[in-house]
Amino acid sequence: MQDTLMLSKDFLQLTLDNPVSLPAPFDFTLGQHTQVSVWDTGVIQFEPLAKQEGEDKALKSIVLSSAVHGNETAPIELCNQLITALLSETLVARHRVLFLIGNPPAILNGTRFVEENLNRLFSGAHAKGESNAERERAEKLEQYVDSFFNAAPEGGSRYHYDLHTAIRASKHEKFAIYPYPHGAPYSGEQIMFLAACGIKTVLFHHEPTTTFSYFSAHGYQAHAFTIELGKVMPMGQNDMTRFIEVKEMLTRLVSGRDLELGEFDASQVNLYQVNRSINKQADDFSFTFADDVENFTAFPRGYILAKDGGKEIKVEAESESIVFPNANVPVGQRTVLCLVPAKDYRVV
Ligand SMILES: O=C(O)CCC(=O)N[C@@H](CCC(=O)O)C(=O)O
Ligand SMILES: [Zn+2]
């Protein structure tokens, strides 16, 4: 396996050739500068070997996850480009980096998931139901994040960028979901980092969720985000020029280069507050608007957004913008997020 990887330097291909598991974990060093550890299929860690005296505090621990949904291919291709650069030593990690390719069987299937939405199974939700491949994978991914962050040096900051693309077009092509912070202030530095990545729209979530980014934020105090980088496209059909900014900033972050971030400036970003998350109550749930309505489309107070079990679901605020409308979810799961402009938020 190691020889295959060192020859091909294509970790994605090794992962797709072994979608469920590897014969065994393996590790090796790159030059005199990096320890590479492959823990499982789709799980590879890069750790700097040379740790300067006192550098520990500055040593970051960064999780980059993609393919939590198997058909969201641009983030997968982007992460594989970074992994190939690290394996080729054209990029050298100055911080700890863990890449997670979430759902290899779903990538091979070309679908969001095989049996169940992996991104609704974190924070222990995987244990609340009959086992399946996604539930088993969610438990393992939790363990890998736990091991990775618990090995972080005392005082070293933690990051988790869970990279996705959206099912439909969006008025803001790139945007991030900021997991519910339980009263903690938002990080201005992180919002400006996202903006430098071209991700200038941020949704402040209003409640705990069972998503991967919430798991890392709440369980490990990581700066964690679900990041939507564009629209779902088949593998190999992504216009990778649309990801130049985010690739540049992740490259700088991983290699310890100056991120050149400005002070937090709300005028440079679009900040939304999730006002409510509408969950499906009955099988007859349907939206009143067309399937091709873009994310961030706004509807006025009183507008009937959907019908569910004979009830009308209306816009409650002066205006609500919708994100992630999806009527084809199991009863009890989220059908849409309704947003209002963010006000009265604390940034440090
Ligand atoms: O486009 C869609 O409908 C879904 C895109 C996607 O997978 N989004 C994530 C958001 C997770 C979060 O709310 O943090 C998801 O639905 O899992
Ligand atoms: Zn997704």
Coordinates of C-alpha atoms and ligand atoms in Angstrom, one line a residue:
M1 CA 0.0 0.0 0.0
Q2 CA 2.7 2.5 1.0
D3 CA 4.6 1.8 -2.3
T4 CA 1.4 2.2 -4.3
L5 CA 0.8 5.5 -2.6
M6 CA 4.4 6.8 -3.0
L7 CA 4.4 5.8 -6.6
S8 CA 1.0 7.3 -7.5
K9 CA 0.8 10.1 -4.9
D10 CA -2.9 9.7 -5.5
F11 CA -4.5 9.1 -2.2
L12 CA -8.0 9.5 -3.6
Q13 CA -7.4 6.6 -6.1
L14 CA -6.0 4.4 -3.2
T15 CA -9.2 5.2 -1.3
L16 CA -11.5 4.4 -4.1
D17 CA -9.6 1.2 -4.8
N18 CA -10.3 0.3 -1.1
P19 CA -13.6 2.0 -0.3
V20 CA -14.5 0.1 2.9
S21 CA -11.1 -0.6 4.6
L22 CA -7.4 -1.0 4.1
P23 CA -5.5 -4.3 4.8
A24 CA -3.7 -2.4 7.6
P25 CA -2.8 1.2 8.6
F26 CA 0.7 2.3 7.6
D27 CA 3.1 5.2 8.0
F28 CA 6.3 6.6 6.6
T29 CA 8.3 9.8 6.6
L30 CA 8.7 12.3 3.9
G31 CA 12.3 13.6 3.7
Q32 CA 13.3 14.7 7.2
H33 CA 10.3 16.9 7.6
T34 CA 7.0 15.0 7.8
Q35 CA 5.5 11.9 9.4
V36 CA 2.7 10.5 7.2
S37 CA 0.2 8.2 8.8
V38 CA -2.6 6.4 6.9
W39 CA -5.1 5.3 9.6
D40 CA -7.9 3.9 7.4
T41 CA -9.3 4.2 3.9
G42 CA -9.7 7.9 3.3
V43 CA -7.9 8.9 6.4
I44 CA -4.4 10.4 6.1
Q45 CA -2.4 12.5 8.7
F46 CA 0.6 14.8 8.0
E47 CA 2.7 15.8 11.1
P48 CA 5.8 18.0 11.0
L49 CA 8.8 16.1 12.4
A50 CA 10.9 19.1 13.4
K51 CA 9.1 20.9 16.3
Q52 CA 11.0 24.1 17.2
E53 CA 11.4 24.8 21.0
G54 CA 8.2 26.4 22.2
E55 CA 6.6 26.0 18.8
D56 CA 4.0 23.7 20.3
K57 CA 1.6 26.5 21.3
A58 CA 1.7 27.8 17.7
L59 CA 1.3 24.3 16.2
K60 CA -2.2 24.1 14.7
S61 CA -4.3 21.0 14.2
I62 CA -6.3 21.2 11.0
V63 CA -9.0 18.7 9.8
L64 CA -9.9 19.0 6.2
S65 CA -12.9 16.7 5.4
S66 CA -14.5 16.1 2.0
A67 CA -17.0 13.5 0.6
V68 CA -19.1 13.5 3.7
H69 CA -21.6 13.5 0.7
G70 CA -20.2 11.3 -2.1
N71 CA -21.5 13.4 -5.0
E72 CA -20.0 16.6 -3.8
T73 CA -16.8 16.2 -5.9
A74 CA -15.1 19.6 -6.1
P75 CA -13.9 19.5 -2.4
I76 CA -12.7 15.9 -3.0
E77 CA -10.6 17.0 -6.0
L78 CA -9.4 20.0 -4.1
C79 CA -8.3 18.0 -1.0
N80 CA -6.6 15.4 -3.3
Q81 CA -4.6 18.1 -5.0
L82 CA -3.4 19.3 -1.6
I83 CA -2.6 15.7 -0.5
T84 CA -0.7 15.1 -3.8
A85 CA 1.3 18.3 -3.2
L86 CA 2.2 17.1 0.3
L87 CA 3.2 13.6 -0.9
S88 CA 5.3 15.2 -3.7
E89 CA 6.9 17.5 -1.2
T90 CA 6.0 20.5 -3.3
L91 CA 4.0 21.6 -0.3
V92 CA 5.4 21.0 3.2
A93 CA 3.1 20.9 6.3
R94 CA 4.2 23.2 9.1
H95 CA 1.1 22.2 11.1
R96 CA -0.7 19.0 11.9
V97 CA -3.2 18.1 9.1
L98 CA -5.8 15.3 9.0
F99 CA -7.6 14.7 5.7
L100 CA -10.8 12.7 5.8
I101 CA -12.5 11.4 2.7
G102 CA -15.8 10.8 4.4
N103 CA -17.9 8.3 2.3
P104 CA -15.9 6.4 -0.3
P105 CA -18.7 4.0 -1.2
A106 CA -21.0 7.0 -1.9
I107 CA -18.3 8.5 -4.2
L108 CA -18.2 5.3 -6.2
N109 CA -22.0 5.3 -6.3
G110 CA -22.0 9.0 -7.4
T111 CA -24.6 9.7 -4.8
R112 CA -25.0 11.9 -1.7
F113 CA -25.1 8.7 0.5
V114 CA -25.7 5.0 0.1
E115 CA -28.2 4.2 2.9
E116 CA -28.3 7.3 5.2
N117 CA -27.1 10.9 5.2
L118 CA -23.7 10.7 6.9
N119 CA -23.9 14.3 8.0
R120 CA -26.9 13.6 10.3
L121 CA -25.1 10.9 12.2
F122 CA -22.5 12.7 14.3
S123 CA -22.4 13.6 18.0
G124 CA -23.4 10.0 18.7
A125 CA -26.5 10.0 16.5
H126 CA -24.9 7.0 14.6
A127 CA -25.7 4.9 17.7
K128 CA -29.4 5.7 17.7
G129 CA -30.7 3.2 15.1
E130 CA -30.0 0.1 13.2
S131 CA -26.4 -0.2 12.1
N132 CA -25.4 0.4 8.5
A133 CA -22.2 1.4 6.6
E134 CA -22.7 5.2 7.1
R135 CA -23.4 4.7 10.8
E136 CA -20.2 2.6 11.2
R137 CA -18.2 5.2 9.3
A138 CA -19.6 8.1 11.3
E139 CA -18.4 6.4 14.5
K140 CA -14.9 5.8 13.0
L141 CA -14.7 9.4 11.8
E142 CA -15.6 10.6 15.3
Q143 CA -12.8 8.4 16.7
Y144 CA -10.3 9.8 14.2
V145 CA -11.1 13.4 15.0
D146 CA -11.0 12.5 18.7
S147 CA -7.5 11.0 18.4
F148 CA -6.2 13.8 16.2
F149 CA -7.4 16.7 18.4
N150 CA -6.5 14.9 21.6
A151 CA -2.9 14.6 20.3
A152 CA -2.9 18.3 19.7
P153 CA -0.2 20.1 21.8
E154 CA -1.4 22.0 24.8
G155 CA -2.6 25.4 23.7
G156 CA -2.4 24.6 20.0
S157 CA -5.5 25.8 18.2
R158 CA -7.8 23.4 16.4
Y159 CA -9.7 23.8 13.0
H160 CA -12.1 21.7 11.0
Y161 CA -13.2 22.7 7.6
D162 CA -15.9 20.3 6.4
L163 CA -16.0 20.9 2.6
H164 CA -19.3 20.4 0.7
T165 CA -21.1 21.7 -2.4
A166 CA -24.7 22.4 -2.6
I167 CA -27.4 20.5 -4.5
R168 CA -28.8 23.7 -6.2
A169 CA -27.4 27.0 -7.3
S170 CA -27.0 29.8 -4.7
K171 CA -27.2 33.6 -4.9
H172 CA -24.0 33.4 -2.8
E173 CA -22.0 30.7 -4.6
K174 CA -19.7 30.0 -1.6
F175 CA -21.0 30.1 2.0
A176 CA -20.3 28.6 5.4
I177 CA -22.4 27.4 8.3
Y178 CA -21.1 28.5 11.7
P179 CA -22.2 25.8 14.2
Y180 CA -24.2 26.9 17.1
P181 CA -21.7 28.4 19.6
H182 CA -23.7 28.0 22.8
G183 CA -23.3 31.6 23.8
A184 CA -19.6 31.9 22.8
P185 CA -18.6 34.8 20.6
Y186 CA -17.9 34.3 16.9
S187 CA -14.3 34.4 15.7
G188 CA -13.7 37.5 13.5
E189 CA -10.4 36.1 12.4
Q190 CA -12.1 32.9 11.1
I191 CA -14.8 35.0 9.3
M192 CA -12.1 37.0 7.6
F193 CA -10.2 33.8 6.8
L194 CA -13.3 32.4 5.1
A195 CA -13.7 35.7 3.2
A196 CA -10.1 35.5 2.0
C197 CA -11.1 32.0 0.7
G198 CA -13.8 33.6 -1.3
I199 CA -16.5 32.5 1.2
K200 CA -18.1 35.8 2.0
T201 CA -21.4 34.6 3.4
V202 CA -21.8 33.0 6.8
L203 CA -24.9 31.5 8.4
F204 CA -24.9 31.5 12.2
H205 CA -26.7 28.3 13.2
H206 CA -29.3 28.7 16.0
E207 CA -29.3 25.2 17.5
P208 CA -27.2 22.0 18.0
T209 CA -27.1 19.7 15.1
T210 CA -25.7 16.2 14.3
T211 CA -23.4 17.5 11.6
F212 CA -19.7 16.8 11.4
S213 CA -18.7 20.5 11.9
Y214 CA -20.9 20.8 15.0
F215 CA -19.3 17.7 16.4
S216 CA -15.8 19.2 16.2
A217 CA -16.9 22.7 17.3
H218 CA -18.9 21.5 20.3
G219 CA -16.8 18.5 21.3
Y220 CA -13.3 19.9 20.8
Q221 CA -13.6 23.7 20.7
A222 CA -12.4 23.6 17.2
H223 CA -12.9 26.5 14.8
A224 CA -15.2 24.3 12.7
F225 CA -17.5 25.1 9.7
T226 CA -19.5 23.4 7.1
I227 CA -18.3 25.1 3.9
E228 CA -20.3 25.1 0.7
L229 CA -17.9 25.7 -2.2
G230 CA -20.3 25.8 -5.1
K231 CA -22.7 23.4 -6.9
V232 CA -22.7 19.6 -7.0
M233 CA -20.9 18.4 -10.3
P234 CA -19.8 14.9 -11.5
M235 CA -16.2 14.0 -10.7
G236 CA -13.8 15.6 -13.2
Q237 CA -16.4 18.1 -14.5
N238 CA -15.6 20.8 -11.9
D239 CA -14.2 24.1 -13.0
M240 CA -11.3 24.1 -10.6
T241 CA -10.5 27.7 -11.4
R242 CA -13.5 28.6 -9.1
F243 CA -11.5 27.2 -6.2
I244 CA -8.2 29.1 -6.6
E245 CA -8.8 31.4 -3.6
V246 CA -9.7 28.6 -1.2
K247 CA -6.8 26.4 -2.4
E248 CA -4.4 29.3 -1.9
M249 CA -5.6 30.0 1.6
L250 CA -5.6 26.3 2.7
T251 CA -2.1 26.0 1.2
R252 CA -0.9 29.0 3.2
L253 CA -2.6 27.7 6.3
V254 CA -1.1 24.2 6.1
S255 CA 2.4 25.5 5.2
G256 CA 2.4 28.1 8.0
R257 CA 2.7 31.1 5.6
D258 CA 1.2 34.4 6.6
L259 CA -2.6 34.5 5.9
E260 CA -2.5 38.3 5.6
L261 CA -6.0 38.7 7.1
G262 CA -7.5 42.1 7.8
E263 CA -9.3 43.1 10.9
F264 CA -12.9 41.8 11.1
D265 CA -15.1 44.1 8.9
A266 CA -18.8 43.2 8.7
S267 CA -19.1 45.3 5.5
Q268 CA -17.0 42.8 3.7
V269 CA -19.2 39.8 4.4
N270 CA -22.9 38.7 4.4
L271 CA -23.9 37.5 7.8
Y272 CA -27.2 35.6 8.3
Q273 CA -28.8 34.2 11.4
V274 CA -30.6 30.9 11.0
N275 CA -34.1 31.8 12.2
R276 CA -35.5 28.3 12.1
S277 CA -34.9 24.8 10.7
I278 CA -38.1 23.3 9.3
N279 CA -38.3 19.6 9.9
K280 CA -40.5 17.2 7.9
Q281 CA -43.6 16.1 9.9
A282 CA -45.4 14.0 7.3
D283 CA -44.7 12.1 4.1
D284 CA -46.8 14.5 2.0
F285 CA -44.4 17.4 2.7
S286 CA -44.0 19.6 -0.3
F287 CA -42.6 23.1 -1.1
T288 CA -44.7 25.6 -3.0
F289 CA -41.8 26.9 -5.0
A290 CA -39.9 25.3 -7.9
D291 CA -37.0 22.8 -7.5
D292 CA -34.7 25.3 -9.2
V293 CA -35.3 28.2 -6.8
E294 CA -31.8 29.3 -5.7
N295 CA -30.5 29.1 -2.2
F296 CA -30.8 32.5 -0.4
T297 CA -34.1 33.4 -2.3
A298 CA -36.1 35.6 0.1
F299 CA -39.8 35.3 0.7
P300 CA -42.1 37.9 2.5
R301 CA -44.0 37.5 5.7
G302 CA -47.0 35.3 5.3
Y303 CA -45.8 33.6 2.1
I304 CA -46.7 29.9 2.2
L305 CA -43.4 28.1 1.8
A306 CA -44.6 24.5 2.2
K307 CA -47.4 22.2 3.1
D308 CA -46.8 19.4 5.6
G309 CA -49.5 17.0 6.9
G310 CA -52.2 19.4 5.7
K311 CA -50.6 22.3 7.5
E312 CA -49.4 25.5 5.8
I313 CA -45.9 26.6 6.7
K314 CA -45.6 30.4 6.3
V315 CA -42.8 32.9 6.5
E316 CA -42.8 34.2 10.0
A317 CA -40.3 37.1 10.0
E318 CA -40.5 40.3 7.8
S319 CA -38.6 38.2 5.2
E320 CA -36.9 34.8 5.4
S321 CA -34.3 33.6 2.9
I322 CA -34.2 29.8 2.3
V323 CA -31.2 27.5 2.1
F324 CA -30.9 23.8 1.4
P325 CA -34.6 23.2 0.5
N326 CA -35.0 19.4 0.2
A327 CA -38.4 17.7 0.5
N328 CA -36.9 14.3 -0.1
V329 CA -35.7 13.7 3.5
P330 CA -37.0 11.2 6.0
V331 CA -39.8 12.4 8.4
G332 CA -38.1 14.2 11.3
Q333 CA -35.2 15.5 9.3
R334 CA -34.5 19.1 8.1
T335 CA -36.3 20.2 4.9
V336 CA -34.9 23.8 4.8
L337 CA -33.1 26.5 6.8
C338 CA -34.9 29.9 7.0
L339 CA -32.6 32.8 7.5
V340 CA -32.8 36.4 8.6
P341 CA -30.1 39.0 8.5
A342 CA -27.7 38.5 11.5
K343 CA -28.1 41.2 14.2
D344 CA -26.7 41.6 17.8
Y345 CA -23.9 39.1 17.4
R346 CA -20.6 39.1 19.3
V347 CA -17.4 38.9 17.4
V348 CA -13.9 38.6 19.0
Ligands
LIG1 O1 -27.6 21.6 -1.0 C1 -28.2 20.9 -0.1 O2 -29.4 20.8 0.1 C2 -27.3 20.3 1.0 C3 -25.8 20.6 0.9 C4 -25.2 20.0 2.1 O3 -24.8 18.9 2.1 N1 -25.2 20.8 3.2 C5 -24.9 20.3 4.5 C6 -25.1 21.4 5.5 C7 -24.7 20.9 6.9 C8 -24.9 22.0 7.9 O4 -26.1 22.5 8.0 O5 -23.9 22.4 8.6 C9 -25.8 19.1 4.8 O6 -27.0 19.2 4.5 O7 -25.4 18.2 5.5
ZN2 ZN -22.9 18.1 1.6

